[in-house]
């Protein structure tokens, strides 16, 4: 099996060498590393050019630089379009892998032909290169889900994608793109990131990814490392507030448009849009440690998803009454 690795980056020149070296030193070599520079203004270009010159492996390093800053979703999509091989792995430019990451992924894909997506356990590393205090909590939460809800075999856990999707939507299962592997040949259709989203874009992507996949596998081996540092991507308050206003404005507009729908398909589409926007608000609130706000957003999403059929019946009854009155 041949592997493409997609690494989006923006002003991460200090972390890039360790990140890229962790890919080059894999005991199962990858075919290509695609680095997408989202218009960095540090010395990222120089760092990557030096890494390409010093590369003595068979792995091809491809460097693509955006002409303007367009966000991580756009960068990842550029990588997805450039990827030539069926196995696609994401790695954020400040994270790194253990040396046997790719060999474990390939072994699972080769042995289990129905598996489309693989999650691996991920270590959370602090600035002192030690496991974060949150690591045990994250591990316990994940293992509890996989052990209680999934089939276990060969020290792996398996679950239908819709079951995993439900837990992701309800925030009962955490994940990171740097610990996610995709077999494109086993997907129903290609799935790309929504480049209009700047926050929680990975959650939204995973939900659609799961809709187009078959079976998910999880290994509890700690194969990927998520590094916590002072320059991790954090929402600027002004951008966060603006994004929240846009999301709530979109929901308000849809609620108003419900009364103008001409058919059931339009009505259902708007309801599903509202449900997804409430979920996105919940993810953003959770990222900001606003537990109450996240709870309210997820609660609204749940109520709409539970009640949309009832609302649809009410809408049809309203149409019937209008028709009866006219005739």
Coordinates of C-alpha atoms in Angstrom, one line a residue:
X1 CA 0.0 0.0 0.0
X2 CA 1.2 3.5 -0.9
X3 CA 0.8 6.5 1.3
X4 CA 0.4 10.3 0.9
X5 CA 1.0 12.5 3.9
X6 CA -0.7 15.9 4.0
X7 CA 0.9 18.6 6.3
X8 CA -0.7 22.0 6.3
X9 CA 1.4 24.7 8.0
X10 CA 1.4 28.4 8.9
X11 CA 4.3 30.0 10.7
X12 CA 5.5 26.8 12.2
X13 CA 9.1 26.8 11.1
X14 CA 10.3 25.8 14.5
X15 CA 8.3 22.7 14.6
X16 CA 8.4 21.6 11.0
X17 CA 11.8 19.7 11.1
X18 CA 10.7 17.4 13.9
X19 CA 7.4 16.9 12.2
X20 CA 8.8 16.0 8.8
X21 CA 11.6 13.9 10.2
X22 CA 9.1 11.8 12.0
X23 CA 7.5 11.0 8.7
X24 CA 10.8 10.3 6.8
X25 CA 12.0 7.9 9.6
X26 CA 8.9 5.7 9.5
X27 CA 9.7 2.0 9.3
X28 CA 7.1 1.7 6.6
X29 CA 8.2 4.4 4.1
X30 CA 5.6 6.8 2.7
X31 CA 5.6 7.7 -1.0
X32 CA 5.1 11.5 -0.7
X33 CA 4.9 14.2 1.8
X34 CA 2.8 17.2 0.7
X35 CA 3.5 20.4 2.6
X36 CA 1.0 23.2 2.1
X37 CA 2.2 26.5 3.3
X38 CA -0.7 28.8 4.0
X39 CA 1.3 32.0 3.1
X40 CA 3.6 31.9 6.1
X41 CA 5.7 35.1 6.8
X42 CA 8.4 33.4 8.8
X43 CA 11.3 31.3 7.4
X44 CA 9.1 28.3 6.6
X45 CA 10.2 28.3 2.9
X46 CA 13.9 28.1 3.8
X47 CA 13.3 25.4 6.4
X48 CA 11.4 23.2 3.9
X49 CA 13.9 23.8 1.1
X50 CA 16.8 22.7 3.3
X51 CA 14.8 19.6 4.4
X52 CA 14.3 18.7 0.7
X53 CA 18.0 19.1 0.0
X54 CA 19.0 17.0 3.0
X55 CA 16.4 14.3 2.3
X56 CA 18.2 11.0 1.5
X57 CA 15.1 8.8 1.5
X58 CA 12.9 7.6 -1.3
X59 CA 10.1 9.7 0.0
X60 CA 9.2 12.6 -2.3
X61 CA 8.7 16.0 -0.5
X62 CA 6.3 18.3 -2.3
X63 CA 6.1 22.0 -1.2
X64 CA 3.1 24.0 -2.2
X65 CA 2.7 27.6 -1.1
X66 CA -0.6 29.5 -1.1
X67 CA -0.6 33.0 -2.8
X68 CA -2.5 34.3 0.2
X69 CA -3.6 33.1 3.6
X70 CA -6.8 31.0 3.0
X71 CA -7.1 29.0 6.2
X72 CA -6.2 25.4 7.1
X73 CA -9.3 23.9 5.4
X74 CA -8.2 25.3 2.0
X75 CA -4.7 24.1 2.6
X76 CA -5.8 20.6 3.4
X77 CA -8.0 20.5 0.3
X78 CA -5.1 21.5 -1.8
X79 CA -3.2 18.6 -0.3
X80 CA -6.1 16.2 -0.9
X81 CA -6.3 17.2 -4.6
X82 CA -2.5 16.7 -4.9
X83 CA -2.4 13.4 -3.1
X84 CA -1.7 10.5 -5.6
X85 CA -2.0 7.5 -3.4
X86 CA -5.0 5.7 -1.8
X87 CA -3.8 5.9 1.9
X88 CA -4.1 9.5 3.1
X89 CA -2.7 10.6 6.4
X90 CA -2.9 14.1 7.9
X91 CA -0.3 15.5 10.2
X92 CA -0.4 19.0 11.7
X93 CA 3.0 20.7 11.4
X94 CA 3.6 21.0 15.1
X95 CA 2.8 17.3 15.8
X96 CA 4.8 14.2 15.1
X97 CA 4.5 10.4 14.8
X98 CA 6.1 7.4 16.5
X99 CA 8.3 5.5 14.1
X100 CA 5.8 2.6 13.7
X101 CA 2.7 4.8 12.9
X102 CA 2.5 3.9 9.2
X103 CA 3.3 0.2 9.6
X104 CA 0.5 -0.2 12.0
X105 CA -1.9 1.7 9.7
X106 CA -1.0 -0.4 6.7
X107 CA -1.2 -3.7 8.6
X108 CA -4.8 -2.9 9.7
X109 CA -5.9 -1.9 6.2
X110 CA -4.3 -5.0 4.7
X111 CA -5.8 -7.4 7.2
X112 CA -9.3 -5.9 7.4
X113 CA -10.6 -5.2 3.9
X114 CA -13.8 -3.5 5.1
X115 CA -12.0 -0.8 7.2
X116 CA -12.1 2.6 5.6
X117 CA -10.9 4.8 8.5
X118 CA -8.5 4.2 11.3
X119 CA -8.1 6.2 14.5
X120 CA -5.0 5.7 16.7
X121 CA -4.4 6.7 20.3
X122 CA -2.7 10.0 20.6
X123 CA -0.3 11.3 23.3
X124 CA -0.8 14.9 24.4
X125 CA 2.7 16.3 25.0
X126 CA 3.3 19.5 27.0
X127 CA 6.1 22.1 26.5
X128 CA 8.5 20.0 28.7
X129 CA 8.1 17.0 26.4
X130 CA 6.1 15.2 29.0
X131 CA 2.6 13.6 28.8
X132 CA 0.0 16.2 29.7
X133 CA -2.0 15.7 32.9
X134 CA -5.1 15.5 30.6
X135 CA -3.7 12.5 28.9
X136 CA -5.2 9.9 31.2
X137 CA -8.6 11.6 31.0
X138 CA -8.6 11.5 27.2
X139 CA -7.4 7.9 27.2
X140 CA -10.1 6.7 29.7
X141 CA -12.9 8.5 27.8
X142 CA -11.8 6.9 24.5
X143 CA -11.3 3.4 25.8
X144 CA -14.6 3.5 27.6
X145 CA -16.4 4.2 24.4
X146 CA -14.5 1.6 22.3
X147 CA -14.7 -1.2 24.9
X148 CA -18.4 -0.6 25.7
X149 CA -19.7 0.0 22.2
X150 CA -17.5 -1.9 19.8
X151 CA -16.3 -5.3 18.7
X152 CA -12.8 -6.2 19.8
X153 CA -10.4 -8.3 17.8
X154 CA -6.6 -8.6 17.7
X155 CA -6.3 -5.7 20.2
X156 CA -8.3 -3.5 17.8
X157 CA -11.7 -2.1 18.2
X158 CA -14.2 -2.0 15.3
X159 CA -17.5 0.0 14.9
X160 CA -19.9 0.8 12.1
X161 CA -19.3 4.4 10.9
X162 CA -22.8 5.6 11.9
X163 CA -22.3 4.5 15.4
X164 CA -19.0 6.4 15.6
X165 CA -20.7 9.4 13.9
X166 CA -23.4 9.5 16.6
X167 CA -20.8 9.6 19.4
X168 CA -18.8 12.3 17.6
X169 CA -21.8 14.5 17.2
X170 CA -22.7 14.1 20.9
X171 CA -19.1 14.9 21.8
X172 CA -18.7 11.5 23.5
X173 CA -15.7 10.7 21.4
X174 CA -12.7 12.9 20.8
X175 CA -10.3 12.7 17.9
X176 CA -7.4 14.5 16.2
X177 CA -6.6 14.6 12.5
X178 CA -2.9 13.7 13.2
X179 CA -4.2 10.3 14.4
X180 CA -6.5 9.6 11.5
X181 CA -5.9 7.4 8.4
X182 CA -8.2 7.2 5.4
X183 CA -8.3 4.6 2.6
X184 CA -9.7 6.6 -0.3
X185 CA -10.4 3.4 -2.4
X186 CA -12.9 2.3 0.3
X187 CA -14.8 5.6 0.5
X188 CA -18.1 6.0 -1.4
X189 CA -16.9 9.4 -2.8
X190 CA -14.2 12.0 -2.1
X191 CA -14.7 14.2 0.9
X192 CA -13.2 17.6 1.2
X193 CA -13.1 20.2 4.0
X194 CA -15.5 23.2 4.0
X195 CA -13.2 26.1 3.2
X196 CA -15.8 28.5 4.5
X197 CA -15.3 27.2 8.0
X198 CA -12.4 28.5 10.1
X199 CA -13.3 26.9 13.4
X200 CA -14.3 23.3 14.2
X201 CA -13.7 22.4 10.5
X202 CA -12.2 19.1 11.5
X203 CA -15.4 18.0 13.3
X204 CA -17.6 18.9 10.4
X205 CA -15.3 17.1 8.0
X206 CA -15.2 13.9 10.1
X207 CA -19.0 13.8 10.2
X208 CA -19.2 13.9 6.4
X209 CA -16.3 11.5 6.1
X210 CA -18.1 8.9 8.3
X211 CA -21.2 9.3 6.1
X212 CA -19.1 8.0 3.1
X213 CA -17.2 5.2 4.9
X214 CA -17.9 1.6 5.9
X215 CA -16.1 0.4 9.1
X216 CA -13.9 2.3 11.6
X217 CA -11.0 0.7 13.4
X218 CA -9.3 2.0 16.5
X219 CA -5.9 1.0 17.9
X220 CA -5.0 1.9 21.5
X221 CA -1.3 2.1 20.6
X222 CA 0.0 5.6 21.2
X223 CA 1.3 6.3 17.7
X224 CA 0.8 10.0 17.3
X225 CA 1.9 13.0 19.5
X226 CA -0.1 16.2 19.8
X227 CA 2.1 19.0 21.1
X228 CA 0.7 21.7 23.4
X229 CA 2.6 25.0 23.1
X230 CA 2.0 28.7 23.4
X231 CA 1.3 29.2 19.7
X232 CA -1.4 26.5 19.2
X233 CA -4.2 27.8 17.1
X234 CA -6.6 29.7 19.4
X235 CA -9.6 31.7 18.4
X236 CA -9.0 35.4 18.5
X237 CA -11.9 36.9 20.5
X238 CA -12.9 39.3 17.8
X239 CA -13.0 36.6 15.1
X240 CA -14.8 34.2 17.5
X241 CA -17.5 36.8 18.2
X242 CA -17.9 37.6 14.6
X243 CA -18.2 33.9 13.6
X244 CA -20.8 33.4 16.4
X245 CA -22.9 36.3 15.1
X246 CA -22.7 34.8 11.6
X247 CA -23.8 31.4 12.8
X248 CA -26.7 32.7 14.8
X249 CA -27.7 35.0 12.0
X250 CA -27.8 32.0 9.6
X251 CA -30.0 30.0 12.1
X252 CA -32.4 33.0 12.4
X253 CA -32.6 33.4 8.7
X254 CA -33.5 29.7 8.3
X255 CA -36.1 29.8 11.0
X256 CA -37.8 32.6 9.1
X257 CA -37.5 30.8 5.8
X258 CA -39.3 27.7 7.2
X259 CA -42.6 29.5 6.8
X260 CA -41.9 30.0 3.1
X261 CA -41.0 26.5 2.0
X262 CA -42.9 25.1 -1.0
X263 CA -42.2 21.4 -0.4
X264 CA -41.1 18.9 2.2
X265 CA -37.6 18.6 0.8
X266 CA -36.9 22.3 1.3
X267 CA -38.3 22.2 4.8
X268 CA -36.2 19.2 5.8
X269 CA -33.0 20.7 4.2
X270 CA -33.5 23.9 6.3
X271 CA -34.1 21.9 9.5
X272 CA -30.9 19.9 8.9
X273 CA -29.0 23.1 8.2
X274 CA -30.2 24.5 11.6
X275 CA -29.2 21.2 13.4
X276 CA -25.7 21.3 11.9
X277 CA -25.2 25.0 12.8
X278 CA -26.2 24.4 16.4
X279 CA -23.7 21.5 16.5
X280 CA -21.0 23.7 15.1
X281 CA -21.8 26.4 17.8
X282 CA -21.5 23.7 20.4
X283 CA -18.0 22.6 19.2
X284 CA -16.9 26.2 19.2
X285 CA -18.3 26.9 22.7
X286 CA -16.5 23.8 23.9
X287 CA -13.2 24.9 22.4
X288 CA -13.6 28.1 24.4
X289 CA -14.3 26.2 27.6
X290 CA -17.9 27.6 27.6
X291 CA -19.5 24.5 29.0
X292 CA -22.9 26.1 29.6
X293 CA -23.0 27.6 26.1
X294 CA -21.9 24.2 24.5
X295 CA -24.6 22.4 26.5
X296 CA -27.3 24.8 25.3
X297 CA -26.2 24.5 21.7
X298 CA -26.0 20.7 21.7
X299 CA -29.3 20.6 23.5
X300 CA -30.9 22.7 20.7
X301 CA -29.3 20.5 18.1
X302 CA -30.7 17.4 19.8
X303 CA -34.2 18.9 20.2
X304 CA -34.4 19.9 16.5
X305 CA -33.0 16.5 15.4
X306 CA -35.6 14.7 17.6
X307 CA -38.5 16.9 16.6
X308 CA -37.9 17.5 12.9
X309 CA -40.3 14.8 11.9
X310 CA -43.0 16.2 14.1
X311 CA -42.3 19.7 12.7
X312 CA -42.6 18.2 9.2
X313 CA -46.0 16.7 10.0
X314 CA -47.1 20.1 11.3
X315 CA -45.9 21.8 8.1
X316 CA -47.8 19.3 6.0
X317 CA -50.9 19.8 8.1
X318 CA -50.6 23.5 7.5
X319 CA -50.4 23.0 3.8
X320 CA -53.5 20.8 3.9
X321 CA -55.5 23.5 5.8
X322 CA -54.4 26.1 3.3
X323 CA -55.5 23.9 0.4
X324 CA -58.8 23.0 2.1
X325 CA -59.5 26.7 2.8
X326 CA -58.9 27.6 -0.9
X327 CA -61.2 24.9 -2.2

